[in-house]
Amino acid sequence: MLAALDTPLADAPCDPLALPVEGWIYLGADQSSIVSVEALLNGVSIGSTTHLTVRADVNATHALPPTAATAFRFFGYAAQPKFGGAGRFAVLVHLRDGGPPITLVEHSIHVIYRDHRQNPFGVLLTPELIALHNREHIYGSGPSLAVGSGEMLTLAQRYLGPPPLRVVDVGCGLGWYGTRLRAAGYDWHGAEMKPTDCAALAAAGLPHTQVDGSGLPFTDGAFDAALCIEVLEHIAEPRAFLAEIRRVAPGRLIVSVPNAELIAYLHDYLAVPWHMLEADHKNFFTRWSLGALLREFYPHVEVGFHTVHPLKTPEGTPAYYNLFAVARS
């Protein structure tokens, strides 16, 4: 067995409400027997993933097959954590034969002393709050961004799987992701409402369809996967919107939205994530509300984070701008 845990490292400060777990494992001929990777804190499960993805750096460094899916990435949540002091952290690998799991790592981490659920807006950090929040609950908009997120692009490629795949990018804007996914070998197609963005897509030679918001003009199952990057928060009828995506791309959907949990973490700094509160944002998501919504359309959903905010918590643990979700049939 070859394996490594990138985070959390031994004795690192960790927030048990949002604990990043990332690493890789390779079992050689038995790699396909891996069912899931699970994290435990003080003997209690705090999260798991069934997705293993390709990490080119790992495969190259260890001379593994280029297509070997070894990497795992998810975020743990401890519902009843003991704050302050050492916590025993472990990662288990469960196999298809149902036998005892493999212990990938077991070491001590430092659990922060502060329970951020006690902050103002701390209710956003609890899984019981799964209602879809909109402008009427929470209540400055701007042009489409010309530059996307490199981290989001990396995650999209890892969770789409290797090309070629037929991918529809719903609300693709100016096509920043499309240019790069096409260069990587994906059969990318943009769907966009704004006429100015469609004109820019045409000028760039990117395949696209201008849509009117009433539906997606594609046949059932026309695509292997869909992207929806920083779009769902703008949609007035998210369930009708997701039903259309599920119809044309029933296999897999990758979503990025602003992370409403950030509000609870930034309160002490008197900082406001203004982009999240723009007037044209109609929906506000936590890990649990986004997961609950996506599970209405795809049975297998995992939600985590991406893009670390420059302000950390007083304990030094990271907070994140965005939620990242992968939903699949």
Short mmCIF file of C-alpha atoms in Angstrom, two decimals:
data_model
loop_
_atom_site.label_atom_id
_atom_site.label_comp_id
_atom_site.label_asym_id
_atom_site.label_seq_id
_atom_site.Cartn_x
_atom_site.Cartn_y
_atom_site.Cartn_z
CA MET A 1 0.00 0.00 0.00
CA LEU A 2 1.13 3.51 -0.85
CA ALA A 3 -0.69 6.34 0.90
CA ALA A 4 -0.36 9.79 2.40
CA LEU A 5 -2.53 12.23 4.33
CA ASP A 6 -1.99 15.85 3.26
CA THR A 7 -4.36 17.35 5.81
CA PRO A 8 -4.91 17.43 8.73
CA LEU A 9 -1.33 16.92 9.84
CA ALA A 10 -0.44 15.74 13.33
CA ASP A 11 -1.02 18.36 16.04
CA ALA A 12 -2.46 20.86 13.55
CA PRO A 13 -5.21 23.21 14.81
CA CYS A 14 -8.55 22.01 13.45
CA ASP A 15 -12.12 23.25 13.51
CA PRO A 16 -14.30 20.15 14.00
CA LEU A 17 -17.22 21.93 12.30
CA ALA A 18 -15.32 22.18 9.00
CA LEU A 19 -12.33 19.86 9.01
CA PRO A 20 -10.63 19.38 5.63
CA VAL A 21 -9.50 15.82 4.94
CA GLU A 22 -7.28 15.30 1.91
CA GLY A 23 -4.81 12.67 0.81
CA TRP A 24 -4.36 9.64 -1.41
CA ILE A 25 -4.11 5.86 -1.32
CA TYR A 26 -2.99 3.22 -3.81
CA LEU A 27 -3.57 -0.50 -3.30
CA GLY A 28 -2.22 -1.69 -6.63
CA ALA A 29 -4.33 -4.44 -8.18
CA ASP A 30 -6.85 -4.05 -5.33
CA GLN A 31 -7.50 -0.34 -6.00
CA SER A 32 -10.97 -1.03 -7.42
CA SER A 33 -11.96 -2.71 -4.13
CA ILE A 34 -12.02 0.63 -2.29
CA VAL A 35 -15.62 1.58 -1.44
CA SER A 36 -15.12 4.70 0.69
CA VAL A 37 -12.68 6.71 2.77
CA GLU A 38 -13.92 7.77 6.22
CA ALA A 39 -12.61 10.17 8.87
CA LEU A 40 -13.09 9.67 12.61
CA LEU A 41 -12.56 12.11 15.47
CA ASN A 42 -12.27 10.48 18.87
CA GLY A 43 -13.72 7.29 17.43
CA VAL A 44 -16.82 8.94 15.90
CA SER A 45 -17.36 9.25 12.16
CA ILE A 46 -17.27 12.87 10.97
CA GLY A 47 -17.49 12.35 7.21
CA SER A 48 -16.60 10.18 4.23
CA THR A 49 -16.30 10.12 0.48
CA THR A 50 -16.93 7.52 -2.20
CA HIS A 51 -15.02 9.54 -4.82
CA LEU A 52 -11.41 8.80 -5.69
CA THR A 53 -9.95 11.09 -8.33
CA VAL A 54 -6.78 11.24 -10.40
CA ARG A 55 -3.88 13.31 -9.06
CA ALA A 56 -1.26 13.60 -11.75
CA ASP A 57 1.43 14.71 -9.30
CA VAL A 58 0.98 11.61 -7.14
CA ASN A 59 0.96 9.26 -10.12
CA ALA A 60 4.08 10.82 -11.62
CA THR A 61 6.02 10.92 -8.35
CA HIS A 62 5.29 7.29 -7.49
CA ALA A 63 5.33 5.89 -11.05
CA LEU A 64 1.69 4.84 -10.84
CA PRO A 65 -0.56 4.31 -13.88
CA PRO A 66 -1.51 7.75 -15.28
CA THR A 67 -5.22 7.02 -14.88
CA ALA A 68 -4.99 5.64 -11.33
CA ALA A 69 -7.68 7.28 -9.16
CA THR A 70 -6.01 7.63 -5.78
CA ALA A 71 -6.99 11.01 -4.31
CA PHE A 72 -9.69 11.76 -1.75
CA ARG A 73 -10.93 15.13 -0.54
CA PHE A 74 -13.85 15.89 1.78
CA PHE A 75 -14.77 17.92 4.85
CA GLY A 76 -15.58 16.44 8.22
CA TYR A 77 -18.27 17.75 10.56
CA ALA A 78 -18.42 16.65 14.20
CA ALA A 79 -21.97 17.06 15.47
CA GLN A 80 -21.01 16.80 19.16
CA PRO A 81 -17.33 17.66 19.36
CA LYS A 82 -15.28 18.25 22.47
CA PHE A 83 -13.71 21.67 21.95
CA GLY A 84 -10.21 22.41 23.19
CA GLY A 85 -7.22 20.12 23.54
CA ALA A 86 -6.08 17.03 21.73
CA GLY A 87 -8.36 14.93 19.57
CA ARG A 88 -7.66 11.50 18.12
CA PHE A 89 -8.02 11.65 14.35
CA ALA A 90 -8.09 8.62 12.06
CA VAL A 91 -8.73 7.85 8.41
CA LEU A 92 -10.19 4.46 7.49
CA VAL A 93 -10.42 2.89 4.05
CA HIS A 94 -13.40 0.58 3.56
CA LEU A 95 -13.17 -2.27 1.04
CA ARG A 96 -15.75 -4.01 -1.06
CA ASP A 97 -15.29 -7.39 0.67
CA GLY A 98 -16.84 -6.00 3.86
CA GLY A 99 -13.87 -6.95 5.99
CA PRO A 100 -12.13 -4.76 8.56
CA PRO A 101 -11.21 -1.35 7.17
CA ILE A 102 -7.62 -0.31 6.53
CA THR A 103 -6.34 2.35 8.92
CA LEU A 104 -4.53 4.82 6.69
CA VAL A 105 -3.43 7.12 9.49
CA GLU A 106 -4.12 7.75 13.17
CA HIS A 107 -2.67 10.70 15.02
CA SER A 108 -3.46 13.55 17.37
CA ILE A 109 -4.81 16.91 16.21
CA HIS A 110 -5.45 20.08 18.19
CA VAL A 111 -9.18 20.81 18.39
CA ILE A 112 -9.76 24.56 18.67
CA TYR A 113 -11.38 25.90 21.84
CA ARG A 114 -14.07 27.97 20.21
CA ASP A 115 -17.43 26.66 19.06
CA HIS A 116 -18.33 28.97 16.18
CA ARG A 117 -21.95 27.82 16.40
CA GLN A 118 -22.17 30.18 19.37
CA ASN A 119 -21.34 33.16 17.14
CA PRO A 120 -24.05 35.46 15.82
CA PHE A 121 -25.44 33.67 12.75
CA GLY A 122 -23.91 30.47 14.14
CA VAL A 123 -27.11 28.61 13.23
CA LEU A 124 -25.69 28.59 9.69
CA LEU A 125 -23.15 26.04 10.92
CA THR A 126 -25.73 23.43 11.94
CA PRO A 127 -27.03 20.65 9.68
CA GLU A 128 -30.57 21.11 10.99
CA LEU A 129 -30.91 24.28 8.92
CA ILE A 130 -31.67 22.91 5.45
CA ALA A 131 -34.31 25.41 4.35
CA LEU A 132 -33.50 27.19 1.11
CA HIS A 133 -32.88 30.82 2.04
CA ASN A 134 -33.62 33.58 -0.42
CA ARG A 135 -33.63 37.37 -0.54
CA GLU A 136 -36.68 37.65 1.65
CA HIS A 137 -34.76 35.89 4.42
CA ILE A 138 -31.39 37.62 4.19
CA TYR A 139 -31.05 40.66 2.18
CA GLY A 140 -25.14 45.78 -4.12
CA SER A 141 -24.63 43.20 -9.24
CA GLY A 142 -21.92 43.31 -11.80
CA PRO A 143 -20.76 41.99 -15.17
CA SER A 144 -19.62 38.41 -15.74
CA LEU A 145 -16.10 37.73 -14.52
CA ALA A 146 -13.46 37.35 -17.22
CA VAL A 147 -11.27 35.13 -15.02
CA GLY A 148 -12.42 32.03 -13.17
CA SER A 149 -10.89 30.12 -10.28
CA GLY A 150 -7.87 27.92 -10.89
CA GLU A 151 -8.76 25.85 -7.84
CA MET A 152 -12.30 25.37 -9.11
CA LEU A 153 -10.97 24.34 -12.53
CA THR A 154 -8.73 21.73 -10.92
CA LEU A 155 -11.62 20.35 -8.86
CA ALA A 156 -13.92 20.30 -11.90
CA GLN A 157 -11.43 18.25 -13.90
CA ARG A 158 -10.81 15.87 -11.02
CA TYR A 159 -14.50 15.21 -10.44
CA LEU A 160 -15.61 15.20 -14.07
CA GLY A 161 -13.18 12.40 -14.76
CA PRO A 162 -10.83 12.10 -17.73
CA PRO A 163 -11.81 13.45 -21.17
CA PRO A 164 -13.40 13.11 -23.59
CA LEU A 165 -16.76 13.80 -21.96
CA ARG A 166 -19.71 15.85 -23.21
CA VAL A 167 -19.99 18.70 -20.69
CA VAL A 168 -22.60 21.47 -20.61
CA ASP A 169 -21.59 24.57 -18.67
CA VAL A 170 -24.88 26.15 -17.58
CA GLY A 171 -24.47 29.88 -17.08
CA CYS A 172 -21.00 29.76 -18.59
CA GLY A 173 -20.52 33.53 -18.76
CA LEU A 174 -17.51 34.46 -20.88
CA GLY A 175 -16.33 30.85 -21.17
CA TRP A 176 -13.19 30.94 -19.04
CA TYR A 177 -13.69 27.33 -17.94
CA GLY A 178 -14.73 26.31 -21.44
CA THR A 179 -11.48 27.48 -23.02
CA ARG A 180 -9.44 25.44 -20.57
CA LEU A 181 -11.63 22.34 -20.54
CA ARG A 182 -11.65 22.21 -24.35
CA ALA A 183 -7.86 22.50 -24.34
CA ALA A 184 -7.78 19.54 -21.95
CA GLY A 185 -9.85 17.43 -24.37
CA TYR A 186 -13.41 17.82 -23.07
CA ASP A 187 -16.34 18.26 -25.47
CA TRP A 188 -17.51 21.46 -23.76
CA HIS A 189 -20.66 23.40 -24.67
CA GLY A 190 -21.79 26.62 -23.01
CA ALA A 191 -25.36 27.66 -22.17
CA GLU A 192 -25.76 31.37 -21.45
CA MET A 193 -28.59 33.93 -21.23
CA LYS A 194 -26.75 37.24 -21.56
CA PRO A 195 -26.51 38.43 -25.19
CA THR A 196 -23.25 40.26 -24.48
CA ASP A 197 -21.66 37.11 -23.08
CA CYS A 198 -22.91 35.08 -26.05
CA ALA A 199 -21.31 37.62 -28.38
CA ALA A 200 -18.02 37.21 -26.51
CA LEU A 201 -18.32 33.41 -26.71
CA ALA A 202 -18.89 33.63 -30.46
CA ALA A 203 -15.89 35.93 -30.88
CA ALA A 204 -13.76 33.42 -28.96
CA GLY A 205 -14.99 30.54 -31.13
CA LEU A 206 -16.50 28.71 -28.18
CA PRO A 207 -19.51 26.44 -28.90
CA HIS A 208 -22.55 27.70 -27.06
CA THR A 209 -26.32 28.08 -27.08
CA GLN A 210 -28.15 31.20 -26.00
CA VAL A 211 -30.96 30.21 -23.63
CA ASP A 212 -33.96 32.20 -22.45
CA GLY A 213 -34.30 30.87 -18.92
CA SER A 214 -37.39 28.77 -19.63
CA GLY A 215 -35.46 25.55 -20.15
CA LEU A 216 -32.44 24.00 -21.83
CA PRO A 217 -32.92 23.35 -25.57
CA PHE A 218 -31.13 20.00 -25.56
CA THR A 219 -32.36 16.42 -25.84
CA ASP A 220 -32.63 14.13 -22.83
CA GLY A 221 -29.20 12.81 -21.84
CA ALA A 222 -27.40 15.01 -24.36
CA PHE A 223 -24.43 15.43 -22.00
CA ASP A 224 -22.36 13.22 -19.73
CA ALA A 225 -22.00 15.93 -17.08
CA ALA A 226 -22.96 19.50 -16.25
CA LEU A 227 -21.18 22.41 -14.61
CA CYS A 228 -23.02 25.13 -12.70
CA ILE A 229 -20.39 27.51 -11.36
CA GLU A 230 -21.56 30.50 -9.31
CA VAL A 231 -25.00 30.40 -10.95
CA LEU A 232 -27.47 28.63 -8.65
CA GLU A 233 -27.53 31.52 -6.18
CA HIS A 234 -29.03 33.73 -8.92
CA ILE A 235 -31.87 31.38 -9.94
CA ALA A 236 -35.40 32.34 -8.87
CA GLU A 237 -36.76 28.79 -9.35
CA PRO A 238 -33.83 26.53 -8.47
CA ARG A 239 -35.82 23.29 -8.50
CA ALA A 240 -37.13 23.79 -12.03
CA PHE A 241 -33.61 24.81 -13.06
CA LEU A 242 -32.03 21.68 -11.56
CA ALA A 243 -34.72 19.45 -13.05
CA GLU A 244 -33.70 20.67 -16.51
CA ILE A 245 -30.03 20.05 -15.78
CA ARG A 246 -30.87 16.54 -14.51
CA ARG A 247 -32.80 15.88 -17.74
CA VAL A 248 -29.96 16.82 -20.11
CA ALA A 249 -27.06 15.62 -17.90
CA PRO A 250 -28.36 12.79 -15.71
CA GLY A 251 -24.94 11.36 -14.90
CA ARG A 252 -23.16 14.09 -12.97
CA LEU A 253 -23.43 17.73 -11.90
CA ILE A 254 -20.69 19.88 -10.40
CA VAL A 255 -21.78 22.99 -8.51
CA SER A 256 -20.04 25.97 -6.94
CA VAL A 257 -21.94 28.62 -4.95
CA PRO A 258 -21.01 31.27 -2.35
CA ASN A 259 -20.66 29.81 1.15
CA ALA A 260 -23.22 31.37 3.51
CA GLU A 261 -21.48 29.77 6.49
CA LEU A 262 -18.75 32.37 6.01
CA ILE A 263 -21.03 35.00 7.55
CA ALA A 264 -20.81 33.28 10.94
CA TYR A 265 -17.01 33.16 10.80
CA LEU A 266 -16.44 36.77 9.72
CA HIS A 267 -18.75 38.44 12.24
CA ASP A 268 -15.96 39.06 14.75
CA TYR A 269 -14.03 41.02 12.14
CA LEU A 270 -17.06 43.20 11.32
CA ALA A 271 -16.44 41.94 7.80
CA VAL A 272 -19.20 41.27 5.30
CA PRO A 273 -18.82 39.01 2.23
CA TRP A 274 -20.41 41.61 -0.02
CA HIS A 275 -20.44 39.47 -3.15
CA MET A 276 -22.67 36.97 -1.38
CA LEU A 277 -25.18 39.68 -0.47
CA GLU A 278 -25.50 41.22 -3.92
CA ALA A 279 -29.04 42.18 -4.76
CA ASP A 280 -29.35 39.61 -7.55
CA HIS A 281 -28.45 36.71 -5.25
CA LYS A 282 -31.74 34.96 -4.59
CA ASN A 283 -30.53 31.86 -2.74
CA PHE A 284 -28.08 31.45 0.14
CA PHE A 285 -26.52 28.05 0.78
CA THR A 286 -24.82 26.14 3.57
CA ARG A 287 -23.37 22.65 3.13
CA TRP A 288 -26.62 21.14 4.31
CA SER A 289 -29.11 23.26 2.39
CA LEU A 290 -27.17 22.78 -0.85
CA GLY A 291 -26.89 19.05 -0.24
CA ALA A 292 -30.59 18.70 0.55
CA LEU A 293 -31.57 20.55 -2.62
CA LEU A 294 -29.27 18.57 -4.91
CA ARG A 295 -30.42 15.23 -3.44
CA GLU A 296 -33.90 15.96 -4.78
CA PHE A 297 -32.42 15.38 -8.24
CA TYR A 298 -29.29 13.21 -7.82
CA PRO A 299 -29.09 10.38 -5.28
CA HIS A 300 -25.38 10.69 -4.49
CA VAL A 301 -24.21 14.13 -3.34
CA GLU A 302 -21.08 15.30 -1.53
CA VAL A 303 -20.53 18.92 -0.49
CA GLY A 304 -17.30 20.59 0.61
CA PHE A 305 -15.52 23.90 0.20
CA HIS A 306 -13.04 25.66 -2.04
CA THR A 307 -11.07 28.92 -2.06
CA VAL A 308 -9.74 29.95 1.35
CA HIS A 309 -10.73 33.42 2.59
CA PRO A 310 -7.77 35.70 3.48
CA LEU A 311 -9.21 36.24 6.98
CA LYS A 312 -8.77 33.22 9.21
CA THR A 313 -10.61 32.51 12.42
CA PRO A 314 -9.01 33.76 15.67
CA GLU A 315 -7.76 30.20 16.17
CA GLY A 316 -6.00 30.20 12.80
CA THR A 317 -8.26 27.68 11.05
CA PRO A 318 -9.36 28.49 7.50
CA ALA A 319 -12.73 29.77 6.33
CA TYR A 320 -13.88 29.38 2.75
CA TYR A 321 -15.50 31.61 0.15
CA ASN A 322 -17.31 28.87 -1.76
CA LEU A 323 -19.14 25.58 -1.48
CA PHE A 324 -18.23 22.82 -3.93
CA ALA A 325 -20.62 19.94 -4.63
CA VAL A 326 -20.55 16.90 -6.86
CA ALA A 327 -23.90 15.19 -7.51
CA ARG A 328 -24.24 11.96 -9.46
CA SER A 329 -26.69 9.23 -10.32
#
